[in-house]
Coordinates of C-alpha atoms in Angstrom, one line a residue:
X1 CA 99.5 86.7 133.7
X2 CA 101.5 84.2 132.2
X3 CA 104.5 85.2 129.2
X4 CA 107.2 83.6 127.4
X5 CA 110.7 84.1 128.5
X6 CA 113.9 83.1 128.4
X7 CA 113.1 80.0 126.4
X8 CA 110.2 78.9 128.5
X9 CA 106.8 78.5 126.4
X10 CA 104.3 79.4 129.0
X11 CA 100.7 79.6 127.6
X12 CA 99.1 82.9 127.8
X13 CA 95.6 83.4 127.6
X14 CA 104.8 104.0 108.5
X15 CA 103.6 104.3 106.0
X16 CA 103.6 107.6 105.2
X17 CA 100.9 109.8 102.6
X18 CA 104.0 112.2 102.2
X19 CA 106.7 109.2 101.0
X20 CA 109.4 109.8 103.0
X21 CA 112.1 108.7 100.1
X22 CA 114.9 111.5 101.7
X23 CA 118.1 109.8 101.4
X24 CA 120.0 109.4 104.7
X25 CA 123.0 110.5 104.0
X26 CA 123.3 112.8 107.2
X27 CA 122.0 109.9 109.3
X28 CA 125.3 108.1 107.8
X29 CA 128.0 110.3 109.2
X30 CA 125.8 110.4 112.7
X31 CA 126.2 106.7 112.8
X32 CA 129.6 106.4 112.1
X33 CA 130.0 108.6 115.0
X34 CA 128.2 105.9 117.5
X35 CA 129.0 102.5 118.9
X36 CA 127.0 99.8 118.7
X37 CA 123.5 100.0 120.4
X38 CA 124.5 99.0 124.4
X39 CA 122.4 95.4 125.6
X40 CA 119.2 96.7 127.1
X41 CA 118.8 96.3 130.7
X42 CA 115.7 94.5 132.7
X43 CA 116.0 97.6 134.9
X44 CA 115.2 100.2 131.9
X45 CA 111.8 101.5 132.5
X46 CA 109.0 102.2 130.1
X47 CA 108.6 105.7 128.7
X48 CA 104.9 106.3 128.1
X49 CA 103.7 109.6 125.8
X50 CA 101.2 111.6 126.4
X51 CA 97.6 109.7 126.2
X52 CA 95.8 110.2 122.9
X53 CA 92.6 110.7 125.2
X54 CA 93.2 111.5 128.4
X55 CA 91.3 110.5 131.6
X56 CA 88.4 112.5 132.2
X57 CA 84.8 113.6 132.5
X58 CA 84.8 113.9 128.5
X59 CA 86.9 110.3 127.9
X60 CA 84.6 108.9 126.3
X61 CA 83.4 111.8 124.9
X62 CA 87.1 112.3 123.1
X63 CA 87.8 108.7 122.7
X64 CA 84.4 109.0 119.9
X65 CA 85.6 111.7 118.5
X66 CA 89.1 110.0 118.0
X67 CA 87.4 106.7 116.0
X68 CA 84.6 109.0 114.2
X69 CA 87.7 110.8 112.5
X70 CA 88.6 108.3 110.3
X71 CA 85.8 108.3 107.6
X72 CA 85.8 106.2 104.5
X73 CA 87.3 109.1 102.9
X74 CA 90.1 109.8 105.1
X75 CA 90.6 105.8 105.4
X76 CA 91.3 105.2 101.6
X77 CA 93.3 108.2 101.5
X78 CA 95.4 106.9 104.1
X79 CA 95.2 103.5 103.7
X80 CA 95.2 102.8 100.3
X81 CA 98.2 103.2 97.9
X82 CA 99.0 106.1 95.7
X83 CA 98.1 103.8 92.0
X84 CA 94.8 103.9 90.9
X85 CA 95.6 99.9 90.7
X86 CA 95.7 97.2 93.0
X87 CA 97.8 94.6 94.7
X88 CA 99.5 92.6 91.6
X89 CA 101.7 89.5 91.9
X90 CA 104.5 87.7 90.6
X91 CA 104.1 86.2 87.3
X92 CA 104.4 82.7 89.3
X93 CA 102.2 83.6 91.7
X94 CA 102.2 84.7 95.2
X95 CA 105.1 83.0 96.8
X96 CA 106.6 82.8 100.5
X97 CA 108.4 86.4 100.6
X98 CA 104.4 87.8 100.7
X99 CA 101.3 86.4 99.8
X100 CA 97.7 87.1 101.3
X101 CA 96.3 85.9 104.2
X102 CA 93.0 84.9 104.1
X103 CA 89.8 86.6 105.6
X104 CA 88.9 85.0 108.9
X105 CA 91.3 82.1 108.5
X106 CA 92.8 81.9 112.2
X107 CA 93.7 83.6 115.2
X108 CA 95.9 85.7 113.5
X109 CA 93.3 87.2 110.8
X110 CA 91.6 88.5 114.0
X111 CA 94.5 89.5 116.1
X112 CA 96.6 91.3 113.3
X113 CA 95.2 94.9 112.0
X114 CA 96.1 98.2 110.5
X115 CA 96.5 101.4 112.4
X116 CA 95.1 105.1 110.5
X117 CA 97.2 107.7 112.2
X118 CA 97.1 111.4 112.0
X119 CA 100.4 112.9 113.1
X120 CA 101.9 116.4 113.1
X121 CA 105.5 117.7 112.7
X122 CA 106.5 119.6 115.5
X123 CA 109.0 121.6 113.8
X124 CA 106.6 123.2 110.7
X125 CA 103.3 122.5 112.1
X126 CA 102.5 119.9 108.8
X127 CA 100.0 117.7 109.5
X128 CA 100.2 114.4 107.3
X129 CA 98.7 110.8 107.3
X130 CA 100.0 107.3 107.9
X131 CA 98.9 103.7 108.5
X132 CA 100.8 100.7 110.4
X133 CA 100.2 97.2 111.3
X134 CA 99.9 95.6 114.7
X135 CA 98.6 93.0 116.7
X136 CA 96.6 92.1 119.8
X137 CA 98.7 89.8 122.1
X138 CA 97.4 88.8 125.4
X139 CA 97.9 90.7 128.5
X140 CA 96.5 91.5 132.1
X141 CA 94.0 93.8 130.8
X142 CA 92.9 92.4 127.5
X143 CA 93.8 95.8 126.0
X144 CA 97.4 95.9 124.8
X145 CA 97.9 95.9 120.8
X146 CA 101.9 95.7 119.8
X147 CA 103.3 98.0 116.9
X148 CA 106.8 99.6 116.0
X149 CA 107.8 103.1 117.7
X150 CA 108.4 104.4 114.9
X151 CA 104.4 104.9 114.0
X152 CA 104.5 107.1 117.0
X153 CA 107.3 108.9 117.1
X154 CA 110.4 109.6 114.7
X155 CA 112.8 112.1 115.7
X156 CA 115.7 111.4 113.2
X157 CA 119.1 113.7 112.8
X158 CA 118.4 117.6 112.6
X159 CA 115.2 116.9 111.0
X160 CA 116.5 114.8 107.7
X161 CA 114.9 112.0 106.5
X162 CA 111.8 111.0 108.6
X163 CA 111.6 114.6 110.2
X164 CA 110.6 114.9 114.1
X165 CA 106.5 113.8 114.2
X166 CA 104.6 113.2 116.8
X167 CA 101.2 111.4 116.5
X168 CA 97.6 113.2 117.1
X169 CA 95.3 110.2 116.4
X170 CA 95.6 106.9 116.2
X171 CA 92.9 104.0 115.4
X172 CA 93.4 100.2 115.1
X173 CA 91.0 98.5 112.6
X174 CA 91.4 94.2 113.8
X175 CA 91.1 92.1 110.7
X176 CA 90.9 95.7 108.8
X177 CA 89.6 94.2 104.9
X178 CA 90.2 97.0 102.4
X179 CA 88.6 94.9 99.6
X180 CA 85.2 97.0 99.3
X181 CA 87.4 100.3 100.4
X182 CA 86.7 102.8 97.2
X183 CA 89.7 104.8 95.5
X184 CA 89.1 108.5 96.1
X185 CA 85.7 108.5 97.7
X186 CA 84.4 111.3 99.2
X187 CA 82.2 109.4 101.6
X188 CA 81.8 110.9 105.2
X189 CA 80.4 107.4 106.3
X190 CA 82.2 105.6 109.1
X191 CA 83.5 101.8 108.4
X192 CA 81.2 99.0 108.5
X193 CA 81.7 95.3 109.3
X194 CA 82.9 94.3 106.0
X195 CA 86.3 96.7 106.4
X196 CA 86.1 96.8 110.2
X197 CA 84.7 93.2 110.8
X198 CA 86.2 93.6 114.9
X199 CA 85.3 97.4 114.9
X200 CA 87.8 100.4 114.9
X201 CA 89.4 100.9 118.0
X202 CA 90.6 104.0 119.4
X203 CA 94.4 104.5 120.8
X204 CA 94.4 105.8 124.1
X205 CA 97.7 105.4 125.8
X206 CA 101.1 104.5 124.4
X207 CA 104.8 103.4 125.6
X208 CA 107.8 103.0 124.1
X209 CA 111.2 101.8 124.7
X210 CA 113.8 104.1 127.0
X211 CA 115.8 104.0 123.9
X212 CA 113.7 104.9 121.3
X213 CA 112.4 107.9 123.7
X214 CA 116.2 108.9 123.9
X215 CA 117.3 108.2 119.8
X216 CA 113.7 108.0 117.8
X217 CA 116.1 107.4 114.5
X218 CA 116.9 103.5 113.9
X219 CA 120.2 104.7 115.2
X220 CA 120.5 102.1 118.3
X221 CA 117.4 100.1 117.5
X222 CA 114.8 98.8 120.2
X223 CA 111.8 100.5 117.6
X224 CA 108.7 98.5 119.4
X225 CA 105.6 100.2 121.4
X226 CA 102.8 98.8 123.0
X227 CA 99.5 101.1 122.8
X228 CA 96.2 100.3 124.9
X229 CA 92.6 100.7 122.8
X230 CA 89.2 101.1 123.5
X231 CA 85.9 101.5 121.6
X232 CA 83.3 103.5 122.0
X233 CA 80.4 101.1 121.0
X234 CA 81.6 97.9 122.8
X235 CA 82.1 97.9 126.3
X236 CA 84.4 94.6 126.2
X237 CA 88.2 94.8 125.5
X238 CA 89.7 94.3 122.8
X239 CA 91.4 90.5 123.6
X240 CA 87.5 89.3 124.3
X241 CA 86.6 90.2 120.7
X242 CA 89.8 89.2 118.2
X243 CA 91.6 87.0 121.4
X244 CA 95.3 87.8 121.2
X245 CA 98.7 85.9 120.6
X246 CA 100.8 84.3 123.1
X247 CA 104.2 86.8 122.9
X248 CA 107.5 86.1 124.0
X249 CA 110.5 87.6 125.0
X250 CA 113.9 86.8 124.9
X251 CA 113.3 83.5 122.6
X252 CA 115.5 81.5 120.5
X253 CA 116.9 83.5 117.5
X254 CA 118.2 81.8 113.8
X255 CA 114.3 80.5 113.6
X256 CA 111.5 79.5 110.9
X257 CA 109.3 82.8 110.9
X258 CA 106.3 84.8 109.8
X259 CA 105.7 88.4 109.7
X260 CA 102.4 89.7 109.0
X261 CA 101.6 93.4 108.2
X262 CA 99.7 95.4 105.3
X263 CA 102.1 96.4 102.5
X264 CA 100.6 99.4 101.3
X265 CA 103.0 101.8 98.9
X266 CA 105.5 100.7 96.3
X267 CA 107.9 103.8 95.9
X268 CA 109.7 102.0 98.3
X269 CA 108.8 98.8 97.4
X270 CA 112.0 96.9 96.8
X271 CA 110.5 94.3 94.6
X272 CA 108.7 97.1 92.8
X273 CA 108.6 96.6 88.4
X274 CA 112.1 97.7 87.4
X275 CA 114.2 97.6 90.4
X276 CA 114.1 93.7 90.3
X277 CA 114.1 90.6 88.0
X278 CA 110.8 90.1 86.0
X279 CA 110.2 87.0 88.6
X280 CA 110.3 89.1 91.7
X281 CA 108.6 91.5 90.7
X282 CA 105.0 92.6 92.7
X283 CA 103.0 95.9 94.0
X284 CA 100.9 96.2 96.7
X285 CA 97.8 97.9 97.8
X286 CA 97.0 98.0 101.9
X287 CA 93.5 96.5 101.3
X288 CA 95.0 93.0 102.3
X289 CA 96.7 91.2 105.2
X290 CA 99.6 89.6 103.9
X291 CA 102.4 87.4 104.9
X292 CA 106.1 86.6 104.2
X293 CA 108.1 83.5 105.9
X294 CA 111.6 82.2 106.0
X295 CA 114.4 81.8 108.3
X296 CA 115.6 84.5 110.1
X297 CA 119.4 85.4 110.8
X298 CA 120.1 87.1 114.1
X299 CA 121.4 90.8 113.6
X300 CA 123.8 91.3 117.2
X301 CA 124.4 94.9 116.6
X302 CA 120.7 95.8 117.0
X303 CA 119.1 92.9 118.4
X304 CA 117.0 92.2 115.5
X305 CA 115.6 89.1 113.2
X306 CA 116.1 89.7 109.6
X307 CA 115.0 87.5 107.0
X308 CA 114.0 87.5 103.0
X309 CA 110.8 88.8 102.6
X310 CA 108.3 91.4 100.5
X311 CA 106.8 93.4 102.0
X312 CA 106.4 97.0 101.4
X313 CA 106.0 100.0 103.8
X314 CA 102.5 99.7 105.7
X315 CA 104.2 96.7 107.2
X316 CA 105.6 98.5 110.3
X317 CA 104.7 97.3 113.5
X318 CA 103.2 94.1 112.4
X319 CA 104.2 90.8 114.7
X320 CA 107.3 88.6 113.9
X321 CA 105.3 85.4 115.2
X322 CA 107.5 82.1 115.5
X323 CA 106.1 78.2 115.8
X324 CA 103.3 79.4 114.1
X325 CA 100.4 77.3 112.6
X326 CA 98.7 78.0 109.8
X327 CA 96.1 75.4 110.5
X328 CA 95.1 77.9 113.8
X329 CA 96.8 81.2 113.0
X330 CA 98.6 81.0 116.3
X331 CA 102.3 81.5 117.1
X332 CA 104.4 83.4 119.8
X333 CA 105.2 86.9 119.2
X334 CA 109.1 87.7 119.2
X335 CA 109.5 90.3 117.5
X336 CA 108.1 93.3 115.9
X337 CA 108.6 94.6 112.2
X338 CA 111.1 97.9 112.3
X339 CA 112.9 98.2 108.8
X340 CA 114.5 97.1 105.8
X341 CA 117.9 95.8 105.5
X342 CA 119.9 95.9 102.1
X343 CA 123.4 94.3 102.7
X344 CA 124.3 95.3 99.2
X345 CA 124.3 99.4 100.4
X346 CA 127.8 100.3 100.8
X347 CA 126.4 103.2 103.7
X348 CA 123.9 99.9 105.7
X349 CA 121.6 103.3 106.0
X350 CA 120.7 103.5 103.3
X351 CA 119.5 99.7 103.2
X352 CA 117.1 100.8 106.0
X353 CA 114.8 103.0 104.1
X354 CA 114.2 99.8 100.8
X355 CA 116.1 96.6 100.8
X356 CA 115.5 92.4 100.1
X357 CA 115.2 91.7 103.7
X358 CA 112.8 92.5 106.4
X359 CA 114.5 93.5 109.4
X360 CA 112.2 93.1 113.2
X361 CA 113.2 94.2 116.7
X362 CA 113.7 91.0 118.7
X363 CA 111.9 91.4 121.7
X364 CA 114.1 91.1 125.0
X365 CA 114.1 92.7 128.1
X366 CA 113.4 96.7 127.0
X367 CA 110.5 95.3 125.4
X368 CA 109.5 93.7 128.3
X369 CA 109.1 96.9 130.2
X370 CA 107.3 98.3 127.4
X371 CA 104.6 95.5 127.3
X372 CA 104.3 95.1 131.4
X373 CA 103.8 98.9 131.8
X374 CA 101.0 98.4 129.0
X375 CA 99.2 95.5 130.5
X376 CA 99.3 96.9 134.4
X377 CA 97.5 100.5 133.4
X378 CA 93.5 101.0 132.2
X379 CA 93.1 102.0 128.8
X380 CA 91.2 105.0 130.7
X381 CA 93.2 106.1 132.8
X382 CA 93.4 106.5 136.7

């Protein structure tokens, strides 16, 4: 197992249904109370939840019934947007803060995919719908698929804001294409090739950072998980059938970047008609990978990569990749996508929840943890 560290290029082989618009006013006043986020440690361990299907007689028996879940119905309810209109863009034209990436153009089309999550509140019992990004990177056991913490679990200030959920099924569609997806069908028929080209995958375990497990809130930052998948109709892992990206930790910030995710909802889309000039202005629709690039600025209270880019919730979790190449879809992973960042918000907060820039978790050492504990277990079990 080879990785990228400290500089060294080693080759390696939320949306939320409910929009969660609740100003965080409360999460304000906690934040003022707190000093900045402490440097992470190489010694902080993992902290891994409790598996989505747990080893067992009946895993594979529960790992079906986990994929099976997600009809077409319950996929275009989830994955869609809330419009009964699609993805529109600029009056220019798509530009470099998002445009689409094409179908099966590159590693990356393969290795980048949406995640359909069920998850419950575990203070009123509400059960709701949500849908991420990630992205297969390679590891040790082929299995490992890289996403933000906060698509598995938010836990934010005496229940404001994002509430306190906790996930109860999670499924990663590779190359997910939402282009023949139908608005408001009722269909109980499972995805085919054309929207799950790779198939849909089925989460199994899942880690997080120490810090994240500790303040699930944005509050001190280090929002990146690593989950392990497996599929019920394919006896391979998932890095044999997309192939994964190189990812690094540690690397050079102040860099020429991408960040890839599905922008799926535009109440909180900051380039939305109305909230910006006539130029700026586009919607999105989760039926498409898309892309925004730019230069990236180091953020040293959080350890993060923000940059100027549009791209609306749905994006979470998808990969900050650096020396990327569009000719090959390949880059080194660095970072993952956490938040917005608004430096015109008088309370920064309340740039975290809509803003101009993109804001991703630089990968370092906590990270590291996260990813290593990932790639050393079975997506089974012991």
């Amino acid at each position: 197992m080879n990785i990228l560290e400290e500089e060294k290029a080693l080759p390696i082989g939320k949306l939320a249904r409910r929009t969660r618009t609740t100003v965080l006013g409360v999460i304000g006043l906690v934040a003022a109370l707190l000093t900045a986020a402490p440097p992470a440690r190489a010694d902080v361990p993992a902290f891994e939840l409790i598996p989505m299907v747990p080893a067992g007689a009946d895993y594979q028996q529960k790992l079906r019934s986990e994929v099976e879940f997600w009809t077409l119905e319950k996929m275009a309810a989830t994955g869609l947007n809330h419009e009964d209109q699609d993805a529109t863009p600029p009056p220019g034209g798509w530009d470099d803060l998002s445009k689409p990436w094409p179908q099966k153009a590159g590693l990356v089309s393969r290795t980048a995919g949406k995640f359909f999550i069920q998850n419950k509140d575990v203070v009123t019992g509400a059960v709701s719908t949500t849908s991420c990004s990630g992205d297969v990177v390679n590891s040790a056991n082929q299995s490992v698929v890289v996403t933000a913490a906060h698509c598995l679990r938010v836990h934010t200030p005496i229940n404001v804001g994002f509430g306190n959920t906790m996930i109860t099924n999670m499924v990663f569609v590779p190359g997910f294409n939402g282009a023949n997806l139908e608005r408001r069908t009722s269909s109980t028929a499972l995805p085919g090739k054309d929207i799950a080209p790779y198939g849909v995958w089925g989460v199994t375990r899942e880690w997080i950072t120490k810090t994240w497990s500790q303040s699930a809130d944005w509050l001190l930052g280090h929002d990146m998980a690593a989950v392990l998948v497996d599929n019920p109709d394919d006896p391979r892992p998932i890095g044999q059938v997309t192939g994964g990206q190189q990812i690094g930790f540690n690397q050079p910030q102040n860099q020429n970047n991408h960040v890839f995710g599905y922008p799926t909802i535009n109440e909180r889309n900051y380039y939305r008609p109305g909230n910006v000039s006539r130029q700026l202005q586009r919607t999105f629709d989760g039926r498409s990978l898309m892309t925004a690039q730019g230069t990236t600025r180091n953020d040293p209270v959080y350890y993060s990569d923000v940059m100027r880019g549009a791209l609306s919730p749905g994006t979470s979790g998808g990969p900050l990749l650096q020396n990327f190449d569009p000719t090959t879809g390949e880059g080194v992973q660095v970072g993952v996508f956490s938040r917005y960042d608004d430096p015109g918000q008088i309370i920064g907060l309340f740039g975290w929840v809509q803003g101009p820039n993109l804001s991703s978790t630089h990968l370092g050492d906590e990270e590291k943890a996260v990813y290593n504990a990932a790639q050393s277990a079975s997506p089974a079990g012991s």
